[in-house]
Short mmCIF file of C-alpha atoms and ligand atoms in Angstrom, two decimals:
data_model
loop_
_atom_site.label_atom_id
_atom_site.label_comp_id
_atom_site.label_asym_id
_atom_site.label_seq_id
_atom_site.Cartn_x
_atom_site.Cartn_y
_atom_site.Cartn_z
CA MET A 1 -0.38 0.09 0.47
CA THR A 2 1.78 3.59 -0.83
CA THR A 3 1.54 6.04 1.80
CA LEU A 4 -0.65 8.68 0.61
CA SER A 5 1.24 12.77 0.40
CA VAL A 6 -0.26 14.98 3.13
CA GLY A 7 0.91 18.52 3.96
CA ILE A 8 1.30 21.78 3.72
CA ASP A 9 0.19 23.50 0.11
CA GLN A 10 0.08 26.96 0.72
CA ILE A 11 1.06 29.19 3.88
CA SER A 12 0.33 32.60 3.78
CA PHE A 13 1.54 34.99 6.78
CA TYR A 14 0.10 38.65 8.38
CA THR A 15 1.46 41.00 10.76
CA SER A 16 0.04 44.15 12.28
CA ASN A 17 1.59 47.68 10.44
CA PHE A 18 2.39 49.20 13.13
CA TYR A 19 5.60 48.34 15.06
CA LEU A 20 7.60 49.43 17.81
CA ASP A 21 11.71 49.08 17.60
CA LEU A 22 13.17 47.41 20.15
CA GLY A 23 15.89 50.66 20.13
CA VAL A 24 13.13 53.45 21.40
CA LEU A 25 12.51 50.28 24.42
CA ALA A 26 15.69 49.74 25.15
CA GLU A 27 16.71 53.54 25.74
CA ARG A 28 13.04 54.27 27.88
CA ASN A 29 13.79 51.06 29.75
CA GLY A 30 17.57 52.14 30.53
CA ILE A 31 19.09 48.75 29.11
CA ASP A 32 21.64 48.45 26.38
CA ILE A 33 20.69 46.98 23.18
CA GLY A 34 22.66 44.67 22.65
CA LYS A 35 20.81 42.56 25.28
CA TYR A 36 18.07 43.00 22.56
CA HIS A 37 19.33 42.64 19.66
CA ARG A 38 22.73 39.76 20.68
CA GLY A 39 20.85 38.68 24.38
CA ILE A 40 17.60 37.64 22.90
CA GLY A 41 18.51 38.07 19.32
CA GLN A 42 15.61 40.82 18.46
CA GLU A 43 14.75 43.95 16.64
CA LYS A 44 11.19 45.46 16.58
CA MET A 45 7.68 43.40 17.86
CA GLY A 46 4.56 44.30 15.96
CA VAL A 47 2.32 46.12 17.95
CA PRO A 48 -2.02 45.62 16.90
CA ALA A 49 -3.87 48.74 16.29
CA HIS A 50 -6.90 49.07 17.83
CA ASP A 51 -9.31 47.78 15.13
CA GLU A 52 -6.76 44.47 14.78
CA ASP A 53 -7.33 40.90 16.86
CA ILE A 54 -6.88 37.69 16.24
CA VAL A 55 -9.64 37.59 13.72
CA THR A 56 -8.68 39.98 11.72
CA LEU A 57 -4.96 38.95 11.68
CA ALA A 58 -6.12 35.60 10.61
CA ALA A 59 -8.35 36.47 8.18
CA ASN A 60 -5.41 38.48 6.62
CA ALA A 61 -3.52 35.94 6.45
CA ALA A 62 -6.29 34.25 5.20
CA ASP A 63 -7.35 35.68 2.32
CA ARG A 64 -4.91 35.09 -0.17
CA ILE A 65 -4.76 31.60 -0.17
CA VAL A 66 -8.37 31.22 0.13
CA THR A 67 -9.63 31.29 -3.29
CA ASP A 68 -12.74 30.12 -5.02
CA GLU A 69 -11.46 26.75 -6.07
CA GLU A 70 -10.43 26.47 -1.73
CA ARG A 71 -13.60 27.75 -0.54
CA ALA A 72 -15.16 24.94 -2.08
CA ARG A 73 -12.70 21.97 -1.02
CA ILE A 74 -12.56 23.59 2.15
CA SER A 75 -14.41 20.78 4.76
CA THR A 76 -12.71 22.41 8.31
CA VAL A 77 -11.16 25.83 10.36
CA LEU A 78 -8.75 24.41 12.92
CA PHE A 79 -7.91 27.66 14.53
CA ALA A 80 -5.17 27.70 16.42
CA THR A 81 -5.41 30.45 19.93
CA GLU A 82 -4.07 31.52 23.04
CA THR A 83 -5.20 34.82 22.91
CA GLY A 84 -9.18 34.11 22.50
CA ILE A 85 -11.37 36.60 22.13
CA ASP A 86 -13.93 34.39 24.07
CA GLN A 87 -14.68 31.42 26.07
CA SER A 88 -17.53 30.19 23.75
CA LYS A 89 -17.27 30.51 20.38
CA ALA A 90 -14.86 30.39 18.56
CA ALA A 91 -12.84 32.99 16.90
CA GLY A 92 -12.46 30.51 13.92
CA VAL A 93 -16.44 30.75 13.50
CA TYR A 94 -16.25 35.39 12.36
CA VAL A 95 -13.22 34.20 10.22
CA HIS A 96 -14.89 31.14 8.16
CA SER A 97 -17.58 34.10 7.92
CA LEU A 98 -15.19 36.91 6.78
CA LEU A 99 -14.00 34.81 3.87
CA ASN A 100 -18.02 33.69 2.84
CA LEU A 101 -16.77 29.94 3.57
CA ARG A 102 -18.72 27.23 2.85
CA ASN A 103 -22.16 26.38 5.95
CA ASP A 104 -21.38 22.66 5.96
CA CYS A 105 -18.02 23.51 6.33
CA ARG A 106 -16.85 22.38 10.75
CA VAL A 107 -15.23 25.12 12.50
CA VAL A 108 -13.22 25.06 15.94
CA GLU A 109 -10.83 26.49 18.58
CA LEU A 110 -7.43 24.67 19.97
CA LYS A 111 -5.64 25.50 22.46
CA GLN A 112 -2.46 24.40 24.36
CA ALA A 113 -0.40 27.88 24.40
CA CYS A 114 2.15 28.29 21.48
CA TYR A 115 2.13 24.01 20.89
CA SER A 116 -1.82 24.52 19.61
CA CYS A 117 -0.45 25.05 15.48
CA THR A 118 0.83 21.37 16.19
CA ALA A 119 -2.19 19.85 17.23
CA ALA A 120 -4.43 21.33 14.84
CA LEU A 121 -1.38 20.80 11.58
CA GLN A 122 -1.52 16.70 12.94
CA MET A 123 -5.81 16.65 12.70
CA ALA A 124 -5.78 18.54 9.76
CA CYS A 125 -3.32 15.62 7.95
CA ALA A 126 -5.29 12.78 9.86
CA LEU A 127 -8.51 14.39 8.27
CA VAL A 128 -7.32 14.77 5.03
CA ALA A 129 -5.41 10.62 4.86
CA ARG A 130 -9.24 10.18 5.85
CA ASN A 131 -10.86 12.05 2.95
CA PRO A 132 -8.09 13.17 0.74
CA GLU A 133 -11.05 15.19 -1.58
CA GLN A 134 -11.29 17.99 1.01
CA SER A 135 -8.60 20.82 1.98
CA VAL A 136 -8.16 22.17 5.70
CA LEU A 137 -8.22 25.02 6.98
CA VAL A 138 -5.03 25.43 9.53
CA ILE A 139 -4.78 28.90 11.39
CA ALA A 140 -2.71 30.54 14.41
CA ALA A 141 -3.71 33.99 15.48
CA ASP A 142 -1.88 35.61 19.16
CA VAL A 143 -1.47 38.90 20.19
CA ALA A 144 2.02 38.35 23.11
CA ARG A 145 1.32 41.09 25.89
CA TYR A 146 3.87 40.88 28.42
CA ASP A 147 3.41 43.51 31.45
CA LEU A 148 5.46 47.15 30.51
CA GLY A 149 8.47 47.47 32.01
CA SER A 150 9.12 43.67 32.60
CA ALA A 151 11.70 41.59 31.39
CA ALA A 152 9.41 39.60 28.37
CA GLU A 153 7.77 43.02 27.28
CA PRO A 154 10.35 42.67 24.52
CA THR A 155 9.44 39.67 23.64
CA GLN A 156 5.62 40.67 22.45
CA GLY A 157 4.50 40.57 18.79
CA CYS A 158 1.47 39.95 17.44
CA GLY A 159 0.72 37.71 14.10
CA ALA A 160 -1.57 35.22 12.18
CA VAL A 161 -0.53 32.13 9.29
CA ALA A 162 -2.92 30.38 7.77
CA MET A 163 -2.07 27.33 5.62
CA ILE A 164 -4.12 24.95 3.54
CA VAL A 165 -3.71 21.37 4.30
CA LYS A 166 -4.47 18.93 2.09
CA ALA A 167 -3.29 15.76 -0.54
CA GLN A 168 -0.16 16.30 -3.21
CA PRO A 169 1.25 19.51 -1.40
CA ARG A 170 2.89 22.21 -2.72
CA LEU A 171 5.04 22.70 -0.93
CA LEU A 172 5.96 20.59 2.65
CA GLU A 173 4.97 16.55 2.68
CA ILE A 174 4.24 16.29 6.88
CA HIS A 175 6.25 12.91 8.21
CA PRO A 176 3.66 10.53 9.99
CA GLN A 177 6.24 9.78 13.14
CA VAL A 178 6.24 12.21 15.81
CA GLY A 179 8.48 12.77 19.33
CA ASN A 180 6.09 14.04 22.48
CA TYR A 181 6.45 15.73 25.24
CA THR A 182 4.34 16.19 27.85
CA GLU A 183 4.17 17.62 32.00
CA ASP A 184 2.26 19.49 34.08
CA VAL A 185 4.25 22.94 35.08
CA MET A 186 4.26 26.39 35.27
CA ASP A 187 7.04 28.08 33.23
CA PHE A 188 3.42 31.19 31.29
CA TRP A 189 0.22 31.29 31.77
CA ARG A 190 -1.92 33.50 31.40
CA PRO A 191 -5.57 33.37 33.55
CA ASN A 192 -8.52 34.31 32.34
CA TYR A 193 -9.26 37.05 34.52
CA ARG A 194 -6.08 38.54 33.18
CA LYS A 195 -4.89 40.88 30.40
CA THR A 196 -1.24 39.82 30.09
CA ALA A 197 0.64 36.21 30.55
CA LEU A 198 2.26 35.68 33.60
CA VAL A 199 5.78 33.92 33.27
CA ASP A 200 8.94 32.17 35.42
CA GLY A 201 11.48 33.42 32.25
CA LYS A 202 14.43 31.72 33.27
CA PHE A 203 12.61 28.77 34.19
CA SER A 204 10.74 28.40 30.81
CA THR A 205 13.26 28.69 28.60
CA LYS A 206 14.44 25.30 31.08
CA MET A 207 11.37 23.94 30.10
CA TYR A 208 11.70 24.54 26.64
CA LEU A 209 14.98 22.70 25.78
CA LYS A 210 13.89 20.23 28.76
CA ALA A 211 10.86 18.88 26.58
CA LEU A 212 13.32 19.61 22.87
CA ILE A 213 15.47 16.95 24.46
CA ASN A 214 12.59 14.15 25.45
CA SER A 215 11.05 14.98 22.37
CA TRP A 216 13.82 14.40 20.19
CA ASP A 217 14.33 11.13 22.06
CA ASN A 218 10.69 9.72 21.92
CA TYR A 219 10.84 10.79 17.82
CA GLN A 220 13.76 8.80 17.40
CA ASN A 221 11.99 6.00 19.25
CA ASN A 222 8.93 6.38 17.60
CA GLY A 223 11.15 5.81 14.43
CA GLY A 224 12.21 9.49 13.48
CA LEU A 225 14.49 10.32 11.23
CA PRO A 226 17.89 10.19 12.46
CA ILE A 227 19.91 13.79 13.32
CA GLY A 228 22.40 14.13 9.97
CA SER A 229 18.80 13.85 8.00
CA LEU A 230 17.35 17.03 8.37
CA SER A 231 18.88 19.47 6.81
CA ARG A 232 16.80 22.43 8.00
CA PHE A 233 15.62 23.37 11.24
CA CYS A 234 12.67 25.35 12.29
CA TYR A 235 11.89 25.93 16.49
CA HIS A 236 9.82 27.73 18.02
CA LEU A 237 10.62 31.08 18.56
CA PRO A 238 8.95 33.58 21.48
CA PHE A 239 12.58 35.32 20.52
CA THR A 240 15.28 33.95 17.87
CA GLN A 241 17.88 33.89 20.81
CA MET A 242 15.55 30.96 21.38
CA GLY A 243 15.36 29.17 18.57
CA LYS A 244 19.90 29.10 18.36
CA LYS A 245 19.72 28.16 22.04
CA ALA A 246 17.65 25.25 21.19
CA HIS A 247 19.54 24.22 18.00
CA ASN A 248 22.96 24.07 20.64
CA SER A 249 21.46 21.83 22.78
CA LEU A 250 20.19 19.56 19.77
CA PHE A 251 23.25 19.61 18.62
CA ARG A 252 25.19 18.32 22.40
CA HIS A 253 22.10 15.98 22.78
CA THR A 254 22.95 13.98 19.39
CA LYS A 255 26.94 14.44 17.75
CA ASP A 256 27.48 11.38 19.34
CA SER A 257 24.47 9.72 18.51
CA SER A 258 25.26 10.62 14.62
CA GLN A 259 26.97 8.21 12.74
CA ALA A 260 28.40 11.12 9.59
CA GLY A 261 29.86 12.93 12.94
CA LEU A 262 28.63 16.50 13.43
CA ASP A 263 29.98 19.71 12.47
CA LYS A 264 29.34 22.66 14.49
CA ASP A 265 29.21 24.90 11.85
CA GLU A 266 27.00 23.07 8.93
CA PHE A 267 24.50 22.61 11.81
CA ASP A 268 24.53 25.80 12.95
CA ALA A 269 23.87 26.38 9.26
CA LYS A 270 20.70 24.40 9.50
CA LEU A 271 19.30 27.38 11.62
CA GLN A 272 20.18 29.70 8.25
CA ASP A 273 17.03 31.99 7.44
CA THR A 274 14.11 30.48 9.76
CA LEU A 275 14.70 33.58 11.64
CA THR A 276 14.68 36.18 9.53
CA TYR A 277 10.69 36.95 10.53
CA ASN A 278 10.79 36.51 13.63
CA ARG A 279 13.40 39.15 14.73
CA ILE A 280 10.61 42.31 13.48
CA ILE A 281 7.99 40.57 14.22
CA GLY A 282 8.58 38.86 17.52
CA ASN A 283 6.19 35.98 19.46
CA SER A 284 3.59 35.68 17.76
CA TYR A 285 2.53 32.61 19.74
CA SER A 286 1.28 29.83 18.35
CA ALA A 287 2.26 31.44 14.67
CA SER A 288 5.85 31.60 15.18
CA MET A 289 7.15 28.14 14.22
CA PHE A 290 5.23 28.25 10.91
CA ILE A 291 6.36 32.36 10.23
CA GLY A 292 10.22 30.32 10.73
CA LEU A 293 9.32 27.76 8.44
CA ALA A 294 7.82 30.76 6.18
CA SER A 295 11.10 32.46 6.75
CA LEU A 296 12.53 29.67 5.61
CA LEU A 297 11.10 28.72 2.51
CA GLU A 298 11.04 32.48 0.99
CA ASN A 299 14.72 33.54 1.96
CA SER A 300 16.61 30.67 1.62
CA GLN A 301 19.03 30.28 -1.64
CA ALA A 302 19.49 26.96 -1.78
CA ASP A 303 16.86 24.88 -3.18
CA LEU A 304 14.65 22.79 0.06
CA ALA A 305 13.12 20.69 -2.83
CA GLY A 306 13.72 17.45 -1.67
CA GLN A 307 15.16 18.42 1.69
CA HIS A 308 13.97 17.47 5.35
CA ILE A 309 12.99 20.12 7.90
CA GLY A 310 12.95 19.28 11.62
CA PHE A 311 10.16 20.86 13.66
CA PHE A 312 10.39 21.65 17.06
CA SER A 313 6.83 23.41 18.56
CA TYR A 314 6.85 24.06 22.37
CA GLY A 315 3.18 25.30 24.36
CA SER A 316 3.85 26.65 27.85
CA GLY A 317 2.21 24.48 30.69
CA CYS A 318 3.20 22.37 28.29
CA VAL A 319 3.22 19.84 25.56
CA ALA A 320 6.03 19.67 22.57
CA GLU A 321 6.50 17.95 19.07
CA PHE A 322 9.01 17.29 17.37
CA PHE A 323 8.46 16.23 13.67
CA ALA A 324 9.30 16.67 10.46
CA GLY A 325 8.52 17.53 7.13
CA THR A 326 10.32 16.76 3.37
CA VAL A 327 10.13 19.84 0.75
CA VAL A 328 8.28 19.29 -2.36
CA ALA A 329 9.97 20.12 -5.99
CA GLY A 330 8.63 23.17 -7.33
CA TYR A 331 7.88 24.62 -3.76
CA GLU A 332 9.15 28.05 -4.78
CA LYS A 333 6.34 28.67 -6.84
CA ALA A 334 3.74 28.58 -4.09
CA LEU A 335 4.60 30.45 -2.12
CA PHE A 336 4.11 34.95 -1.24
CA ALA A 337 7.67 36.14 -0.36
CA ASP A 338 6.60 39.16 -2.46
CA ALA A 339 3.18 40.06 -1.09
CA HIS A 340 5.13 39.48 2.78
CA GLN A 341 8.18 41.03 2.32
CA ALA A 342 6.14 43.90 0.77
CA MET A 343 3.94 43.88 4.25
CA LEU A 344 6.48 43.92 6.50
CA ASP A 345 8.35 47.35 4.62
CA ALA A 346 5.36 48.98 4.67
CA ARG A 347 4.93 49.33 8.40
CA HIS A 348 5.29 51.94 10.43
CA ALA A 349 7.13 53.05 12.95
CA LEU A 350 5.60 53.84 16.13
CA SER A 351 7.20 55.91 19.13
CA TYR A 352 6.47 55.68 22.98
CA ASP A 353 3.78 57.13 23.26
CA GLU A 354 1.86 55.57 20.62
CA TYR A 355 3.53 52.15 21.99
CA LEU A 356 2.25 53.01 24.96
CA ASP A 357 -1.31 54.12 23.63
CA LEU A 358 -3.06 51.02 21.58
CA TRP A 359 -0.79 48.65 24.41
CA HIS A 360 -4.12 49.69 26.43
CA TYR A 361 -6.45 48.79 24.39
CA PRO A 362 -10.32 49.61 24.55
CA ASP A 363 -12.36 46.56 26.46
CA PRO A 364 -15.88 47.97 27.35
CA CYS A 365 -17.02 45.80 30.39
CA GLU A 366 -20.67 46.55 30.76
CA GLY A 367 -22.25 45.82 26.63
CA GLU A 368 -21.34 49.92 25.90
CA VAL A 369 -20.58 50.60 22.63
CA VAL A 370 -16.67 51.04 21.49
CA THR A 371 -15.95 52.30 18.03
CA MET A 372 -12.45 51.13 16.83
CA ARG A 373 -10.05 54.24 16.74
CA ALA A 374 -8.94 53.52 12.77
CA GLY A 375 -5.10 52.41 12.50
CA ALA A 376 -5.11 48.58 10.45
CA THR A 377 -4.41 48.51 6.88
CA GLY A 378 -5.15 45.31 6.23
CA LYS A 379 -8.68 44.39 4.81
CA PHE A 380 -10.42 43.32 7.44
CA LYS A 381 -10.87 45.45 10.48
CA LEU A 382 -12.94 44.91 14.13
CA ALA A 383 -15.32 48.30 13.67
CA ARG A 384 -17.01 48.07 17.07
CA ILE A 385 -18.22 46.13 19.97
CA TYR A 386 -21.62 46.51 21.07
CA GLU A 387 -24.07 44.74 23.57
CA HIS A 388 -20.50 42.18 24.31
CA LYS A 389 -20.85 41.48 20.40
CA ARG A 390 -17.79 42.46 17.39
CA ASP A 391 -18.59 43.83 14.65
CA TYR A 392 -16.50 42.77 12.12
CA VAL A 393 -15.63 44.73 8.56
CA CYS A 394 -13.79 43.98 5.28
CA CYS A 395 -12.70 47.11 3.28
P1 HMG B 401 15.73 38.35 30.89
O1 HMG B 401 15.98 39.09 32.67
O2 HMG B 401 16.12 39.69 29.45
O3 HMG B 401 17.44 37.40 31.08
O4 HMG B 401 14.98 37.46 30.81
P2 HMG B 401 19.00 37.70 30.63
O5 HMG B 401 18.97 39.06 31.70
O6 HMG B 401 19.87 36.38 31.18
O7 HMG B 401 19.73 38.19 29.48
C1 HMG B 401 18.92 37.39 27.82
C2 HMG B 401 19.98 37.23 27.79
O8 HMG B 401 20.94 38.96 27.05
C3 HMG B 401 21.28 36.78 28.14
O9 HMG B 401 21.84 36.04 27.71
C4 HMG B 401 22.76 38.07 28.37
O10 HMG B 401 24.01 37.12 28.80
C5 HMG B 401 21.50 38.50 27.69
P3 HMG B 401 21.81 34.15 28.14
O11 HMG B 401 22.48 34.01 29.27
O12 HMG B 401 20.48 34.14 27.33
O13 HMG B 401 22.72 33.22 26.71
N1 HMG B 401 23.25 39.75 27.61
C6 HMG B 401 23.22 40.58 26.54
N2 HMG B 401 23.49 40.44 25.47
C7 HMG B 401 24.44 41.06 24.79
N3 HMG B 401 24.11 42.88 25.12
C8 HMG B 401 23.75 42.58 26.06
C9 HMG B 401 23.85 42.32 27.37
N4 HMG B 401 23.12 42.62 28.54
C10 HMG B 401 22.53 40.64 28.65
N5 HMG B 401 24.64 44.09 26.79
C11 HMG B 401 13.03 36.43 28.95
C12 HMG B 401 14.44 36.87 29.45
C13 HMG B 401 13.51 35.05 28.19
C14 HMG B 401 12.89 35.29 30.27
C15 HMG B 401 12.42 37.41 29.41
O14 HMG B 401 13.04 38.33 27.51
C16 HMG B 401 10.88 36.51 29.02
O15 HMG B 401 10.56 35.95 30.47
N6 HMG B 401 10.58 36.17 28.16
C17 HMG B 401 9.22 35.87 28.45
C18 HMG B 401 9.28 34.28 28.38
C19 HMG B 401 10.10 33.41 27.16
O16 HMG B 401 9.73 34.40 25.56
N7 HMG B 401 9.99 32.30 27.30
C20 HMG B 401 10.99 31.21 26.73
C21 HMG B 401 10.61 29.88 27.00
S1 HMG B 401 8.82 29.16 27.13
C22 HMG B 401 8.16 29.68 25.55
O17 HMG B 401 8.75 29.32 23.73
C23 HMG B 401 6.78 29.83 25.41
C24 HMG B 401 5.90 30.55 25.26
O18 HMG B 401 6.21 31.37 23.21
C25 HMG B 401 4.92 30.76 25.42
C26 HMG B 401 3.45 29.89 24.76
O19 HMG B 401 3.90 29.12 24.94
O20 HMG B 401 2.67 30.00 24.61
C27 HMG B 401 6.69 32.26 26.37
#
């Protein structure tokens, strides 16, 4: 029996048209900019406008890939987020409406911190394997917000990624072997009554690395590819230096088991190009690793066709997964590199006061009408909140 090829057919991402240069934050917080640029590996962080949220970020990311042909095939929308806007209604239902998807299409929201998009991707592959005629729209969207003045503040960001998952994909075939690790820990969390995340920062980085090694070992036990067969690595990127720490840690862990022997410089080069976008967008939580994948596919000068890519997905709390995929020949024809670059280039730099003003977003509690101040430049916007309902518009 031949195995059906299932995976990512298209990938598109979106971030706000506003960003704060970390030089501005460093000056304000009295921090040497080297700490942000080299210590955590970040230059800019995306800041959402008042008329933007996970729904508009997601719809703007997905709009590019939901063609009429796809609209007819999409049977399911899986929406991953940890910054949901409602305890009951899935954010994806708004996106379903904004994108005019079919009524016989199911929609559900998934949560487990930054890991949830990987769960969505694996579930999408299983659904497509069951019925190869269908497509599944996988979306991840998040706004990362920490307390002002905290150590985590420079690792904020926002963004969404949308992927079409189908049979005979044009970009990446996802392999069935996975390695998982779950442990009940309090490294990062956000109780329902809080607007910002709580984090035990140093502990969270240790948990991330522990989960990486355990997921890798489990991946090996489950028949995963040996380290030398993986030509690129995409890690969850809360900040790009975390990806480098992870890569070093995996090198140390596997160098003795690698039959071919690993050269450190060659191994380091396998992380190249995955960090480019995240360095200037910031943490987009569930979307972050997949924006790293877009960065790799769109910025690599090397032909990646036929190359195996390793993925490490980490969600605080914590759940982690190592898995791999193979880049499909001709993949470059299905990318949106120019559109993504144009979007990033067109962003507007905020002053510190403008950042503060956007950070304190309007949040009605009593059902009063709040009309959102215009700021977003995307096609979909949050127009107002009234009677506890959200009103989106398409421009
Ligand atoms: P911090 O207080 O900035 O830490 O917090 P630091 O003082 O140790 O500095 C960081 C690095 O900058 C250090 O390097 C310093 O030496 C270096 P390291 O020891 O790490 O190699 N440094 C400098 N380098 C150059 N020039 C200088 C300079 N000064 C210092 N002048 C921390 C850092 C990550 C803890 C903080 O930003 C934080 O709490 N972030 C949020 C939590 C986080 O992102 N955790 C990552 C793992 S958990 C995860 O990824 C999940 C998550 O995405 C959520 C989810 O799953 O939903 C967060």
